[in-house]
Amino acid sequence: NAGVTQTPKFQVLKTGQSMTLQCAQDMNHEYMSWYRQDPGMGLRLIHYSVGAGITDQGEVPNGYNVSRSTTEDFPLRLLSAAPSQTSVYFCASRGEKLFFGSGTQLSVL
Amino acid sequence: GENVEQHPSTLSVQEGDSAVIKCTYSDSASNYFPWYKQELGKGPQLIIDIRSNVGEKKDQRIAVTLNKTAKHFSLHITETQPEDSAVYFCAASNPHFGNEKLTFGTGTRLTIIP
């Protein structure tokens, strides 16, 4: 049982590039979410989904897109990366409790 | 929306002593309060949680207390060990927005001194 799997673990982008952070869970959880973690700011919710086909915005959604075509997968897309998006990104899924993946460290130059 | 404040931001305690981390929340409707431990290079891991119909919950060396009137909750770690060194986050959620929309504190870096 892998839990929540995120790829890649590290990524460096140039300003303006696009990329997709992958997230998959094997616990059959309906709820999935993306957080970003910045020094001194804790974890902030970007987007979340309560089931396949349903997504909603969190606290800091600007610059990010999500989709939920299957229960297992919840990718996060950066359409045009900016230095302000340099952060550590965590995907999470929830049954009774919220479980986090191991994170993706993203640097935008 | 909800606002969660966490103190202290750093905490160093001697091995074997107790550690206490405190959080306050702003939304009186919040009813779920988890605590997460994050080790270096890893994602946050749930260590204990409490709901607003309970005042205290304990799991071995870890306990959480909740004061709904004052809108604050605390994490207590007794008999600290080196493996307790990590960053700890508190969080709160309001059922109106769904327990999925957790609001996190800014974290406490706990260092256990051997």
Short mmCIF file of C-alpha atoms in Angstrom, two decimals:
data_model
loop_
_atom_site.label_atom_id
_atom_site.label_comp_id
_atom_site.label_asym_id
_atom_site.label_seq_id
_atom_site.Cartn_x
_atom_site.Cartn_y
_atom_site.Cartn_z
CA ASN A 1 0.00 0.00 0.00
CA ALA A 2 1.86 3.09 -1.28
CA GLY A 3 -0.54 5.75 0.12
CA VAL A 4 -0.07 9.11 -1.61
CA THR A 5 2.62 9.20 -4.31
CA GLN A 6 4.00 12.43 -5.74
CA THR A 7 6.30 12.89 -8.70
CA PRO A 8 8.76 14.41 -9.33
CA LYS A 9 10.54 14.96 -6.00
CA PHE A 10 12.56 17.88 -7.34
CA GLN A 11 12.05 20.19 -10.30
CA VAL A 12 13.70 23.34 -11.61
CA LEU A 13 11.83 25.51 -14.10
CA LYS A 14 12.51 28.72 -15.93
CA THR A 15 10.03 31.56 -15.68
CA GLY A 16 7.21 31.03 -18.15
CA GLN A 17 7.61 27.28 -18.47
CA SER A 18 4.72 24.96 -17.75
CA MET A 19 4.69 21.66 -15.94
CA THR A 20 2.45 19.18 -14.18
CA LEU A 21 3.00 17.82 -10.69
CA GLN A 22 1.61 14.33 -10.44
CA CYS A 23 -0.27 12.89 -7.48
CA ALA A 24 -1.80 9.44 -7.11
CA GLN A 25 -3.40 7.64 -4.18
CA ASP A 26 -4.33 4.01 -3.79
CA MET A 27 -6.64 4.31 -0.78
CA ASN A 28 -9.81 4.96 -2.80
CA HIS A 29 -10.25 8.33 -1.11
CA GLU A 30 -12.80 10.70 -2.61
CA TYR A 31 -11.10 13.81 -1.26
CA MET A 32 -7.74 15.03 -2.56
CA SER A 33 -5.98 18.35 -2.23
CA TRP A 34 -2.83 20.31 -3.01
CA TYR A 35 -0.94 22.48 -0.51
CA ARG A 36 2.11 24.64 -0.85
CA GLN A 37 4.55 25.10 2.00
CA ASP A 38 6.60 28.24 2.35
CA PRO A 39 8.94 29.23 5.21
CA GLY A 40 7.06 30.91 8.04
CA MET A 41 3.68 30.44 6.36
CA GLY A 42 2.71 26.88 7.15
CA LEU A 43 0.72 24.95 4.58
CA ARG A 44 -1.74 26.78 2.34
CA LEU A 45 -4.48 25.09 0.36
CA ILE A 46 -4.25 25.59 -3.42
CA HIS A 47 -7.06 23.42 -4.84
CA TYR A 48 -9.07 20.47 -3.66
CA SER A 49 -11.46 17.87 -5.02
CA VAL A 50 -14.25 15.97 -3.30
CA GLY A 51 -14.54 13.38 -6.06
CA ALA A 52 -13.92 12.62 -9.71
CA GLY A 53 -15.08 15.49 -11.91
CA ILE A 54 -15.32 17.95 -9.01
CA THR A 55 -12.68 20.54 -8.12
CA ASP A 56 -12.70 23.77 -6.14
CA GLN A 57 -10.34 26.56 -5.21
CA GLY A 58 -8.53 26.85 -1.93
CA GLU A 59 -6.76 29.78 -0.34
CA VAL A 60 -4.10 30.42 -3.03
CA PRO A 61 -5.39 29.09 -6.41
CA ASN A 62 -4.00 31.73 -8.78
CA GLY A 63 -1.52 30.37 -11.32
CA TYR A 64 -2.54 26.75 -10.81
CA ASN A 65 -5.01 24.43 -12.53
CA VAL A 66 -6.29 21.04 -11.47
CA SER A 67 -8.50 18.31 -12.87
CA ARG A 68 -9.86 15.07 -11.43
CA SER A 69 -10.69 12.56 -14.12
CA THR A 70 -10.23 9.52 -11.87
CA THR A 71 -10.48 8.85 -8.15
CA GLU A 72 -6.80 7.93 -8.00
CA ASP A 73 -5.15 10.91 -9.73
CA PHE A 74 -5.13 14.63 -9.01
CA PRO A 75 -2.49 16.49 -11.08
CA LEU A 76 -1.52 20.10 -10.43
CA ARG A 77 -0.63 22.21 -13.47
CA LEU A 78 1.47 25.34 -13.56
CA LEU A 79 0.60 27.05 -16.83
CA SER A 80 3.31 29.74 -16.79
CA ALA A 81 5.69 29.34 -13.87
CA ALA A 82 6.71 32.41 -11.87
CA PRO A 83 9.45 32.80 -9.22
CA SER A 84 6.69 33.31 -6.62
CA GLN A 85 5.71 29.69 -7.21
CA THR A 86 9.02 28.45 -5.84
CA SER A 87 7.85 26.28 -2.96
CA VAL A 88 7.40 22.76 -1.67
CA TYR A 89 4.15 21.23 -2.87
CA PHE A 90 2.25 18.54 -1.03
CA CYS A 91 -0.61 16.45 -2.26
CA ALA A 92 -2.97 14.95 0.30
CA SER A 93 -5.92 12.60 0.34
CA ARG A 94 -8.49 12.01 3.02
CA GLY A 95 -10.61 9.17 4.23
CA GLU A 96 -11.24 9.75 7.93
CA LYS A 97 -7.86 11.47 8.25
CA LEU A 98 -5.71 13.56 5.92
CA PHE A 99 -2.63 11.80 4.55
CA PHE A 100 0.17 13.70 2.80
CA GLY A 101 2.58 12.67 0.09
CA SER A 102 6.32 13.23 0.44
CA GLY A 103 6.34 16.49 -1.50
CA THR A 104 7.76 18.10 -4.62
CA GLN A 105 10.40 20.78 -4.22
CA LEU A 106 9.97 23.26 -7.07
CA SER A 107 12.33 26.08 -7.95
CA VAL A 108 11.40 28.67 -10.58
CA LEU A 109 14.33 30.72 -11.83
CA GLY B 1 -12.10 32.80 7.24
CA GLU B 2 -10.24 30.84 9.86
CA ASN B 3 -6.92 32.08 11.22
CA VAL B 4 -4.63 29.83 13.26
CA GLU B 5 -1.70 31.19 15.25
CA GLN B 6 0.98 28.87 16.59
CA HIS B 7 3.62 29.49 19.26
CA PRO B 8 6.49 29.21 19.73
CA SER B 9 8.11 29.07 16.31
CA THR B 10 11.14 27.27 17.75
CA LEU B 11 11.49 25.22 20.91
CA SER B 12 14.46 23.43 22.41
CA VAL B 13 14.05 21.06 25.33
CA GLN B 14 16.33 18.68 27.17
CA GLU B 15 15.78 15.02 26.45
CA GLY B 16 13.33 13.62 28.98
CA ASP B 17 11.66 16.96 29.63
CA SER B 18 8.20 17.95 28.39
CA ALA B 19 7.38 20.15 25.40
CA VAL B 20 4.23 22.23 24.92
CA ILE B 21 3.12 23.89 21.70
CA LYS B 22 0.12 26.20 21.67
CA CYS B 23 -2.32 27.27 18.98
CA THR B 24 -5.22 29.70 18.89
CA TYR B 25 -7.97 29.83 16.31
CA SER B 26 -10.38 32.56 15.33
CA ASP B 27 -13.53 30.80 14.09
CA SER B 28 -15.68 29.60 16.98
CA ALA B 29 -17.45 27.19 14.59
CA SER B 30 -14.26 25.17 13.99
CA ASN B 31 -14.63 21.70 15.44
CA TYR B 32 -11.67 19.58 14.30
CA PHE B 33 -8.08 20.15 15.43
CA PRO B 34 -5.31 17.84 14.17
CA TRP B 35 -1.60 17.98 14.86
CA TYR B 36 1.00 17.00 12.28
CA LYS B 37 4.68 16.11 12.62
CA GLN B 38 6.99 16.80 9.71
CA GLU B 39 10.45 15.29 9.59
CA LEU B 40 13.12 16.66 7.28
CA GLY B 41 12.39 15.92 3.64
CA LYS B 42 9.07 14.25 4.36
CA GLY B 43 5.41 15.16 4.23
CA PRO B 44 3.43 16.02 7.38
CA GLN B 45 2.17 13.02 9.29
CA LEU B 46 -0.89 13.08 11.52
CA ILE B 47 0.06 12.30 15.12
CA ILE B 48 -3.08 13.15 17.07
CA ASP B 49 -6.36 14.98 16.61
CA ILE B 50 -9.26 16.17 18.71
CA ARG B 51 -12.83 17.20 18.07
CA SER B 52 -14.63 19.97 19.87
CA ASN B 53 -16.84 17.64 21.88
CA VAL B 54 -13.73 16.40 23.72
CA GLY B 55 -11.51 18.42 26.06
CA GLU B 56 -8.44 16.21 26.08
CA LYS B 57 -7.05 13.25 24.20
CA LYS B 58 -3.97 11.22 24.97
CA ASP B 59 -1.90 8.73 23.01
CA GLN B 60 1.09 7.40 24.92
CA ARG B 61 3.52 10.36 25.35
CA ILE B 62 1.42 12.74 23.29
CA ALA B 63 -1.66 14.62 24.45
CA VAL B 64 -3.81 17.40 23.06
CA THR B 65 -6.02 19.72 25.10
CA LEU B 66 -8.77 21.96 23.80
CA ASN B 67 -10.32 25.02 25.39
CA LYS B 68 -13.30 26.00 23.25
CA THR B 69 -14.15 29.06 25.33
CA ALA B 70 -10.70 30.55 24.86
CA LYS B 71 -10.36 29.10 21.36
CA HIS B 72 -7.01 27.52 21.92
CA PHE B 73 -5.55 24.03 21.87
CA SER B 74 -2.18 22.65 22.83
CA LEU B 75 0.10 19.73 22.09
CA HIS B 76 1.94 18.17 25.01
CA ILE B 77 4.84 15.77 24.55
CA THR B 78 6.17 14.14 27.70
CA GLU B 79 9.46 12.30 28.26
CA THR B 80 10.84 13.73 25.02
CA GLN B 81 13.21 11.64 22.93
CA PRO B 82 15.64 12.59 20.11
CA GLU B 83 13.21 11.20 17.52
CA ASP B 84 10.68 13.82 18.61
CA SER B 85 12.82 16.48 16.90
CA ALA B 86 10.77 17.74 13.96
CA VAL B 87 8.48 20.55 12.84
CA TYR B 88 4.99 20.35 14.31
CA PHE B 89 1.91 21.95 12.76
CA CYS B 90 -1.49 22.52 14.29
CA ALA B 91 -4.60 22.96 12.16
CA ALA B 92 -8.29 23.73 12.45
CA SER B 93 -11.31 23.21 10.25
CA ASN B 94 -14.80 24.64 10.12
CA PRO B 95 -17.58 22.19 9.28
CA HIS B 96 -19.30 24.87 7.25
CA PHE B 97 -16.47 24.64 4.74
CA GLY B 98 -15.95 20.92 5.16
CA ASN B 99 -13.32 19.29 7.32
CA GLU B 100 -11.18 19.05 4.22
CA LYS B 101 -10.33 22.74 4.28
CA LEU B 102 -7.82 22.69 7.08
CA THR B 103 -6.17 25.96 8.07
CA PHE B 104 -2.65 25.37 9.35
CA GLY B 105 -0.51 27.19 11.85
CA THR B 106 2.96 28.34 10.81
CA GLY B 107 4.77 25.48 12.55
CA THR B 108 7.05 24.91 15.53
CA ARG B 109 10.55 23.53 15.09
CA LEU B 110 11.17 21.30 18.10
CA THR B 111 14.73 20.32 18.93
CA ILE B 112 15.45 17.72 21.59
CA ILE B 113 18.85 18.23 23.20
CA PRO B 114 20.52 14.92 24.17
#
